Amino acid sequence: MFPNKKVQTLTGKRVQVEMKGDKHMLEGKLESADDNLNLHLVETFEIIDGVKSRSLGSVVLRGNNIILLCPVGE
Amino acid sequence: MFPNKKVQTLTGKRVQVEMKGDKHMLEGKLESADDNLNLHLVETFEIIDGVKSRSLGSVVLRGNNIILLCPVGE
Amino acid sequence: MFPNKKVQTLTGKRVQVEMKGDKHMLEGKLESADDNLNLHLVETFEIIDGVKSRSLGSVVLRGNNIILLCPVGE
Amino acid sequence: MFPNKKVQTLTGKRVQVEMKGDKHMLEGKLESADDNLNLHLVETFEIIDGVKSRSLGSVVLRGNNIILLCPVGE
Amino acid sequence: MFPNKKVQTLTGKRVQVEMKGDKHMLEGKLESADDNLNLHLVETFEIIDGVKSRSLGSVVLRGNNIILLCPVGE
Amino acid sequence: MFPNKKVQTLTGKRVQVEMKGDKHMLEGKLESADDNLNLHLVETFEIIDGVKSRSLGSVVLRGNNIILLCPVGE
């Protein structure tokens, strides 16, 4: 299964995503993902030093700025 | 609904956008968005430390340099 | 009107462009723009701390390295 | 053989991947790779100063943020 | 004329190119350019503080990492 | 000849490649290159301060993260 399809199987589950830039880590429930790895997360939190901090709610992430994505607790 | 379509449903509403580079946060009314997440915002402000600062008016943002987009007060 | 079309309506007008990298701000007259937001500017100046500095003349900017574009005095 | 096909021949083998951003090095077993070099790794570890550190398990990496990929022990 | 066509009219002429990364400035004779702004330069020099330094000879530059391109002495 | 074709003529020859990120310079024998400038190098070394250091063997480089490529001793 190609990597983008693997991501789409995680729809409805919680994922952690490391973004470019400030390289902050986000955690949220994956609402949808397209083939470019653009993501729509809900119930999203910033993770700082491994701890949930600022709540962001509903966010859209641009796929090309995603470094790494992994399911939570898999 | 795919992430880029989710963004297009926000047309006419206020959104916050975190950009690459200086990673400044912008807030504006979403005038239009295409499938690459290129955005046209109007009544745009820079947000520094959570406070509206410099007014930028009408701006176009290149989609690939968007880290994160979220609706204001959703 | 999609964001890239919005940019094309600015042809012949002066625009400010914030670029990635050193994140310098440029100001010039928009000679042409394509759908990738590649830009050809003429009579271009670097803007440092809000002041016109080094004159660059005719320059081509690669769209993917544009953070933000806005018309001057709109 | 084109570079992306070379990568696909490594499926099932352990690879090291240097990512953009914090430029951390990861090592994992290559589960799948597509033509954009998006990767799905399993049994993944972060490599710090040449030593396996934090275990990341199953991760998806966005191809455009990969600097360099090499097979382990080839 | 679109920006990438403008660049192609500079074939055979000397151009200055500002690259991402270390943001070094290069100057060389434009041998060829494609629509992605990938460039082949010959007789290329690094420009440091406005002065020609290290000679690089024949180089290929990846278009997406070009910040800005301008003709020399236009 | 377009820049990507120029690169393909270097197959079998040694090339130096400057990458984004840590901007390390690599030198290796070009095994293959595609139109996106993805490269497969063999007998690859990291170049630090102009000196061959760490041996990397067989590596794949993602084209979009290449700043500059030049043949060795041309």
Coordinates of C-alpha atoms in Angstrom, one line a residue:
Chain A
M1 CA 0.0 0.0 0.0
F2 CA 1.5 3.4 -1.0
P3 CA 2.3 5.9 1.7
N4 CA -0.6 8.3 0.9
K5 CA -3.1 5.4 1.0
K6 CA -1.6 4.3 4.3
V7 CA -2.4 7.8 5.6
Q8 CA -6.0 7.6 4.4
T9 CA -6.5 4.4 6.4
L10 CA -5.9 6.5 9.5
T11 CA -9.0 8.6 8.9
G12 CA -11.0 8.9 12.1
K13 CA -7.9 8.1 14.2
R14 CA -5.6 10.3 16.2
V15 CA -2.3 11.1 14.5
Q16 CA 0.9 13.1 15.4
V17 CA 2.3 15.3 12.7
E18 CA 5.7 17.1 12.6
M19 CA 5.5 20.3 10.5
K20 CA 8.3 22.3 8.9
G21 CA 9.1 25.8 10.0
D22 CA 9.0 25.9 13.8
K23 CA 8.9 22.1 13.5
H24 CA 6.1 22.1 16.0
M25 CA 4.4 18.8 16.6
L26 CA 0.6 18.6 16.3
E27 CA -1.8 15.9 17.4
G28 CA -5.4 15.6 16.2
K29 CA -8.1 13.4 14.8
L30 CA -7.6 12.9 11.1
E31 CA -10.8 14.1 9.4
S32 CA -9.5 13.8 5.8
A33 CA -6.3 13.4 3.8
D34 CA -5.7 13.8 0.0
D35 CA -3.0 12.3 -2.2
N36 CA -0.7 15.3 -1.6
L37 CA -1.0 14.6 2.1
N38 CA -2.9 17.8 2.7
L39 CA -4.7 17.0 6.0
H40 CA -7.8 18.2 7.8
L41 CA -7.5 17.6 11.6
V42 CA -10.0 18.2 14.3
E43 CA -9.6 18.4 18.1
T44 CA -6.0 19.4 17.4
F45 CA -3.4 20.3 20.0
E46 CA 0.1 21.5 19.8
I47 CA 2.6 19.2 21.4
I48 CA 5.4 20.8 23.2
D49 CA 8.1 18.7 24.8
G50 CA 5.7 15.7 24.5
V51 CA 2.9 17.5 26.4
K52 CA -0.4 18.7 24.9
S53 CA -0.5 22.5 25.0
R54 CA -2.4 25.1 23.0
S55 CA -5.7 23.8 21.6
L56 CA -6.2 24.6 17.9
G57 CA -9.5 22.9 17.1
S58 CA -10.1 22.4 13.4
V59 CA -7.0 22.9 11.2
V60 CA -5.9 22.3 7.6
L61 CA -2.2 21.4 7.1
R62 CA -0.4 21.8 3.7
G63 CA 1.0 18.4 2.7
N64 CA 4.4 19.7 1.4
N65 CA 5.2 21.1 4.8
I66 CA 4.7 17.8 6.7
I67 CA 7.9 16.2 7.7
L68 CA 6.6 13.1 9.4
L69 CA 3.2 11.6 10.3
C70 CA 2.6 8.7 12.7
P71 CA -0.5 7.2 14.3
V72 CA -0.9 7.7 18.0
G73 CA -0.5 4.5 20.0
E74 CA -0.1 2.1 17.1
Chain B
M1 CA -14.5 16.3 2.3
F2 CA -10.9 16.8 1.2
P3 CA -8.8 19.4 3.0
N4 CA -8.7 21.9 0.1
K5 CA -12.5 21.7 -0.2
K6 CA -12.8 22.3 3.5
V7 CA -10.7 25.5 3.0
Q8 CA -13.0 26.7 0.2
T9 CA -16.1 26.3 2.6
L10 CA -14.4 29.0 4.7
T11 CA -14.7 31.6 1.9
G12 CA -16.1 34.9 3.3
K13 CA -15.1 33.9 6.9
R14 CA -12.1 35.0 8.9
V15 CA -9.1 32.6 9.0
Q16 CA -5.7 32.5 10.7
V17 CA -2.8 31.4 8.5
E18 CA 0.7 30.4 9.7
M19 CA 3.3 31.0 7.0
K20 CA 6.7 29.6 6.4
G21 CA 9.8 31.8 6.6
D22 CA 9.4 34.2 9.5
K23 CA 6.5 32.0 10.4
H24 CA 4.3 35.0 11.0
M25 CA 0.7 34.5 11.6
L26 CA -1.8 36.4 9.5
E27 CA -5.5 36.9 10.0
G28 CA -7.9 38.0 7.3
K29 CA -11.2 37.4 5.5
L30 CA -10.9 34.6 3.0
E31 CA -11.8 36.0 -0.4
S32 CA -10.8 33.0 -2.5
A33 CA -8.8 29.8 -2.3
D34 CA -7.8 27.4 -5.1
D35 CA -6.9 23.7 -5.0
N36 CA -3.2 24.5 -4.3
L37 CA -4.3 26.4 -1.2
N38 CA -3.2 29.7 -2.8
L39 CA -5.3 32.2 -0.8
H40 CA -6.6 35.7 -1.4
L41 CA -7.3 37.5 1.9
V42 CA -8.7 40.9 2.5
E43 CA -8.8 43.1 5.7
T44 CA -5.6 41.2 6.6
F45 CA -3.6 41.8 9.8
E46 CA -0.3 40.4 11.0
I47 CA -0.7 38.7 14.4
I48 CA 2.2 39.1 16.8
D49 CA 2.1 37.3 20.1
G50 CA -1.6 36.7 19.6
V51 CA -2.3 40.5 19.0
K52 CA -3.4 42.1 15.7
S53 CA -0.6 44.4 14.6
R54 CA 0.4 45.7 11.1
S55 CA -2.6 46.0 8.7
L56 CA -1.8 44.5 5.3
G57 CA -5.1 45.0 3.5
S58 CA -5.5 42.8 0.4
V59 CA -2.8 40.0 0.2
V60 CA -2.2 36.9 -1.9
L61 CA -0.5 34.0 -0.2
R62 CA 1.3 31.1 -2.0
G63 CA -0.2 27.8 -1.0
N64 CA 3.1 25.9 -0.7
N65 CA 4.3 28.3 2.0
I66 CA 1.3 27.8 4.2
I67 CA 2.0 25.7 7.3
L68 CA -1.4 25.7 8.9
L69 CA -4.8 27.3 8.4
C70 CA -7.6 27.5 10.8
P71 CA -11.0 29.3 11.0
V72 CA -11.2 32.1 13.6
G73 CA -13.7 31.2 16.4
E74 CA -14.8 27.9 15.1
Chain C
M1 CA -11.7 35.2 -8.7
F2 CA -8.9 32.7 -7.8
P3 CA -5.7 34.1 -6.2
N4 CA -3.5 33.7 -9.2
K5 CA -6.0 35.6 -11.4
K6 CA -6.2 38.3 -8.7
V7 CA -2.4 38.7 -9.1
Q8 CA -2.7 38.9 -12.9
T9 CA -5.1 41.8 -12.5
L10 CA -2.3 43.7 -10.9
T11 CA -0.2 43.7 -14.1
G12 CA 1.2 47.2 -14.7
K13 CA 0.8 48.2 -11.1
R14 CA 3.4 48.3 -8.3
V15 CA 3.4 45.4 -5.8
Q16 CA 5.3 44.4 -2.7
V17 CA 6.5 40.8 -2.5
E18 CA 7.9 39.0 0.5
M19 CA 10.3 36.3 -0.5
K20 CA 11.6 33.2 1.3
G21 CA 15.2 32.9 2.3
D22 CA 16.4 36.1 3.7
K23 CA 12.8 37.1 3.6
H24 CA 13.6 40.3 2.0
M25 CA 10.8 42.5 0.7
L26 CA 10.9 43.7 -2.9
E27 CA 8.8 46.4 -4.6
G28 CA 8.4 46.7 -8.3
K29 CA 6.1 47.1 -11.2
L30 CA 4.4 43.8 -12.2
E31 CA 5.3 43.1 -15.8
S32 CA 3.9 39.6 -15.9
A33 CA 2.7 36.8 -13.7
D34 CA 1.9 33.2 -14.6
D35 CA -0.4 30.6 -12.8
N36 CA 2.5 29.4 -10.6
L37 CA 2.9 33.0 -9.4
N38 CA 6.3 33.3 -11.1
L39 CA 6.7 37.1 -11.5
H40 CA 8.6 39.4 -13.7
L41 CA 9.0 42.8 -12.0
V42 CA 10.7 45.9 -13.5
E43 CA 11.9 49.1 -11.7
T44 CA 12.4 46.8 -8.6
F45 CA 13.8 47.9 -5.3
E46 CA 14.7 46.0 -2.1
I47 CA 12.7 47.3 0.8
I48 CA 14.6 47.3 4.1
D49 CA 12.8 48.4 7.3
G50 CA 10.1 49.9 5.1
V51 CA 12.5 52.0 3.1
K52 CA 13.5 51.6 -0.6
S53 CA 17.1 50.6 -0.8
R54 CA 19.2 48.7 -3.4
S55 CA 17.8 49.1 -7.0
L56 CA 17.5 45.7 -8.8
G57 CA 15.9 46.8 -12.1
S58 CA 14.4 43.9 -14.0
V59 CA 14.0 40.7 -11.9
V60 CA 12.3 37.3 -12.2
L61 CA 11.0 35.7 -9.0
R62 CA 10.2 32.0 -8.7
G63 CA 6.6 31.6 -7.5
N64 CA 7.2 28.9 -4.9
N65 CA 9.5 31.1 -3.0
I66 CA 7.0 33.9 -2.6
I67 CA 5.5 34.1 0.9
L68 CA 3.1 37.0 0.3
L69 CA 2.2 39.6 -2.4
C70 CA 0.2 42.7 -2.0
P71 CA -0.5 45.7 -4.2
V72 CA 1.1 49.0 -3.1
G73 CA -1.4 51.6 -1.9
E74 CA -4.6 49.6 -2.4
Chain D
M1 CA 17.3 2.5 -13.3
F2 CA 15.8 5.8 -12.2
P3 CA 16.4 7.0 -8.6
N4 CA 12.8 6.4 -7.5
K5 CA 12.8 2.9 -8.9
K6 CA 16.1 2.3 -7.1
V7 CA 14.3 3.2 -3.9
Q8 CA 11.5 0.8 -4.6
T9 CA 14.0 -2.0 -4.9
L10 CA 14.8 -1.4 -1.2
T11 CA 11.3 -2.4 0.0
G12 CA 11.5 -4.7 2.9
K13 CA 15.1 -3.6 3.7
R14 CA 16.3 -1.1 6.3
V15 CA 17.1 2.4 5.1
Q16 CA 18.5 5.6 6.6
V17 CA 16.7 8.8 5.7
E18 CA 17.9 12.4 6.4
M19 CA 14.9 14.7 6.6
K20 CA 14.7 18.5 6.2
G21 CA 13.8 20.7 9.1
D22 CA 15.7 19.6 12.2
K23 CA 17.5 17.4 9.7
H24 CA 17.1 14.4 11.9
M25 CA 18.2 11.1 10.6
L26 CA 15.7 8.2 10.8
E27 CA 16.2 4.5 10.3
G28 CA 13.5 2.0 9.5
K29 CA 12.3 -0.9 7.4
L30 CA 10.9 0.4 4.1
E31 CA 7.3 -0.8 3.8
S32 CA 6.5 1.2 0.6
A33 CA 7.7 4.1 -1.5
D34 CA 5.9 5.9 -4.4
D35 CA 7.3 7.8 -7.3
N36 CA 7.4 11.1 -5.3
L37 CA 9.6 9.3 -2.7
N38 CA 6.8 9.4 -0.1
L39 CA 7.9 6.6 2.2
H40 CA 6.1 4.3 4.7
L41 CA 8.6 3.0 7.3
V42 CA 8.0 0.6 10.1
E43 CA 10.2 -0.3 13.1
T44 CA 11.5 3.3 12.8
F45 CA 14.1 4.9 15.1
E46 CA 15.5 8.4 15.3
I47 CA 19.3 8.3 14.9
I48 CA 21.2 10.9 17.0
D49 CA 24.9 11.2 16.6
G50 CA 24.9 7.8 14.9
V51 CA 23.1 6.0 17.7
K52 CA 19.5 4.7 17.7
S53 CA 17.4 6.7 20.1
R54 CA 13.6 7.4 20.2
S55 CA 11.4 4.6 18.7
L56 CA 8.8 6.0 16.3
G57 CA 7.2 2.7 15.1
S58 CA 5.1 3.2 11.9
V59 CA 5.7 6.6 10.2
V60 CA 4.9 8.2 6.8
L61 CA 7.5 10.6 5.4
R62 CA 6.7 13.3 2.8
G63 CA 9.0 12.8 -0.2
N64 CA 9.8 16.5 -0.8
N65 CA 11.2 16.8 2.7
I66 CA 13.7 14.0 2.2
I67 CA 17.3 15.2 1.7
L68 CA 19.0 11.8 1.3
L69 CA 18.2 8.1 1.5
C70 CA 20.6 5.3 1.7
P71 CA 20.3 1.5 2.4
V72 CA 21.8 0.3 5.7
G73 CA 24.8 -1.8 5.3
E74 CA 25.0 -1.9 1.5
Chain E
M1 CA 5.7 37.6 -21.9
F2 CA 5.5 35.1 -19.1
P3 CA 8.4 35.2 -16.5
N4 CA 9.9 31.8 -17.7
K5 CA 9.9 33.0 -21.3
K6 CA 11.6 36.3 -20.2
V7 CA 14.3 34.1 -18.6
Q8 CA 14.8 32.2 -21.8
T9 CA 15.4 35.4 -23.8
L10 CA 18.4 35.8 -21.6
T11 CA 20.1 32.7 -23.0
G12 CA 23.8 33.5 -23.9
K13 CA 23.8 36.5 -21.6
R14 CA 25.3 36.9 -18.1
V15 CA 22.8 36.6 -15.2
Q16 CA 22.9 36.9 -11.4
V17 CA 21.0 34.3 -9.4
E18 CA 20.2 34.3 -5.7
M19 CA 19.7 30.8 -4.4
K20 CA 18.0 29.4 -1.3
G21 CA 19.9 27.8 1.4
D22 CA 23.1 29.8 2.1
K23 CA 21.5 32.3 -0.1
H24 CA 24.7 32.7 -2.1
M25 CA 24.6 34.8 -5.2
L26 CA 25.9 33.2 -8.4
E27 CA 26.8 34.9 -11.7
G28 CA 27.3 33.1 -14.9
K29 CA 26.4 32.9 -18.6
L30 CA 23.0 31.4 -19.2
E31 CA 23.4 28.3 -21.3
S32 CA 19.8 27.1 -21.1
A33 CA 16.7 27.4 -19.0
D34 CA 13.5 25.3 -18.9
D35 CA 10.0 26.2 -17.9
N36 CA 10.7 25.2 -14.3
L37 CA 13.5 27.7 -14.3
N38 CA 16.1 25.0 -14.0
L39 CA 19.2 26.7 -15.3
H40 CA 22.5 25.6 -16.8
L41 CA 25.2 28.3 -16.3
V42 CA 28.7 28.3 -17.6
E43 CA 31.7 30.4 -16.6
T44 CA 30.0 30.7 -13.2
F45 CA 31.3 32.5 -10.1
E46 CA 30.1 32.9 -6.6
I47 CA 29.5 36.5 -5.7
I48 CA 30.3 37.4 -2.1
D49 CA 29.6 40.9 -0.9
G50 CA 29.3 42.0 -4.5
V51 CA 32.7 40.6 -5.5
K52 CA 33.4 37.6 -7.8
S53 CA 35.0 34.9 -5.7
R54 CA 35.2 31.1 -6.2
S55 CA 35.0 30.0 -9.8
L56 CA 32.4 27.1 -10.3
G57 CA 32.6 26.6 -14.1
S58 CA 29.6 24.7 -15.5
V59 CA 26.7 24.3 -13.0
V60 CA 23.1 23.2 -13.0
L61 CA 20.7 25.0 -10.7
R62 CA 17.3 23.5 -9.6
G63 CA 14.6 26.0 -10.4
N64 CA 12.6 25.7 -7.2
N65 CA 15.6 26.8 -5.2
I66 CA 16.0 30.1 -7.1
I67 CA 14.8 33.1 -5.2
L68 CA 15.6 35.8 -7.8
L69 CA 17.2 36.1 -11.2
C70 CA 18.3 39.3 -12.9
P71 CA 20.3 40.1 -16.0
V72 CA 23.7 41.7 -15.4
G73 CA 23.9 45.2 -16.6
E74 CA 20.5 45.6 -18.0
Chain F
M1 CA 20.2 21.3 -24.2
F2 CA 17.8 21.7 -21.2
P3 CA 19.4 21.6 -17.8
N4 CA 18.0 18.2 -16.8
K5 CA 19.3 16.7 -20.0
K6 CA 22.7 18.3 -19.3
V7 CA 22.7 16.4 -16.0
Q8 CA 21.8 13.1 -17.7
T9 CA 24.9 13.5 -19.9
L10 CA 27.0 13.3 -16.7
T11 CA 25.9 9.7 -16.0
G12 CA 28.9 7.6 -15.1
K13 CA 30.9 10.7 -14.2
R14 CA 31.7 12.2 -10.8
V15 CA 29.6 15.1 -9.7
Q16 CA 29.5 17.5 -6.7
V17 CA 26.1 18.3 -5.3
E18 CA 25.1 21.0 -2.8
M19 CA 22.0 20.0 -0.9
K20 CA 19.5 22.1 1.1
G21 CA 19.3 21.7 4.8
D22 CA 22.7 21.5 6.4
K23 CA 23.8 22.5 2.9
H24 CA 26.4 19.7 2.9
M25 CA 28.3 19.1 -0.3
L26 CA 28.3 15.5 -1.6
E27 CA 30.5 14.0 -4.2
G28 CA 29.8 10.7 -6.0
K29 CA 29.5 8.9 -9.3
L30 CA 26.2 9.6 -11.0
E31 CA 24.4 6.3 -11.5
S32 CA 21.2 7.8 -12.8
A33 CA 19.2 11.1 -12.9
D34 CA 15.5 11.7 -13.8
D35 CA 13.8 14.8 -15.2
N36 CA 13.1 16.0 -11.6
L37 CA 16.8 15.9 -10.9
N38 CA 16.4 13.0 -8.4
L39 CA 19.8 11.5 -8.4
H40 CA 21.3 8.1 -7.6
L41 CA 24.9 8.4 -6.7
V42 CA 27.4 5.6 -5.8
E43 CA 30.8 5.8 -4.2
T44 CA 29.5 8.9 -2.4
F45 CA 31.5 11.0 0.1
E46 CA 30.5 14.0 2.1
I47 CA 32.8 17.0 1.4
I48 CA 33.6 19.2 4.4
D49 CA 35.7 22.3 3.8
G50 CA 36.7 21.0 0.4
V51 CA 37.9 17.6 1.8
K52 CA 36.3 14.2 1.3
S53 CA 35.1 13.0 4.7
R54 CA 32.4 10.4 5.7
S55 CA 31.8 7.7 3.0
L56 CA 28.1 7.2 2.2
G57 CA 28.2 4.6 -0.5
S58 CA 25.0 4.3 -2.5
V59 CA 22.6 7.3 -1.9
V60 CA 19.4 8.6 -3.5
L61 CA 18.9 12.4 -3.4
R62 CA 15.6 14.2 -3.8
G63 CA 15.8 16.6 -6.7
N64 CA 13.9 19.5 -5.1
N65 CA 16.5 19.6 -2.3
I66 CA 19.4 20.1 -4.7
I67 CA 20.7 23.6 -4.8
L68 CA 23.5 23.2 -7.3
L69 CA 25.2 20.4 -9.2
C70 CA 28.5 20.5 -11.1
P71 CA 30.8 18.0 -12.7
V72 CA 34.1 17.3 -11.0
G73 CA 37.1 18.5 -13.0
E74 CA 35.3 19.8 -16.0

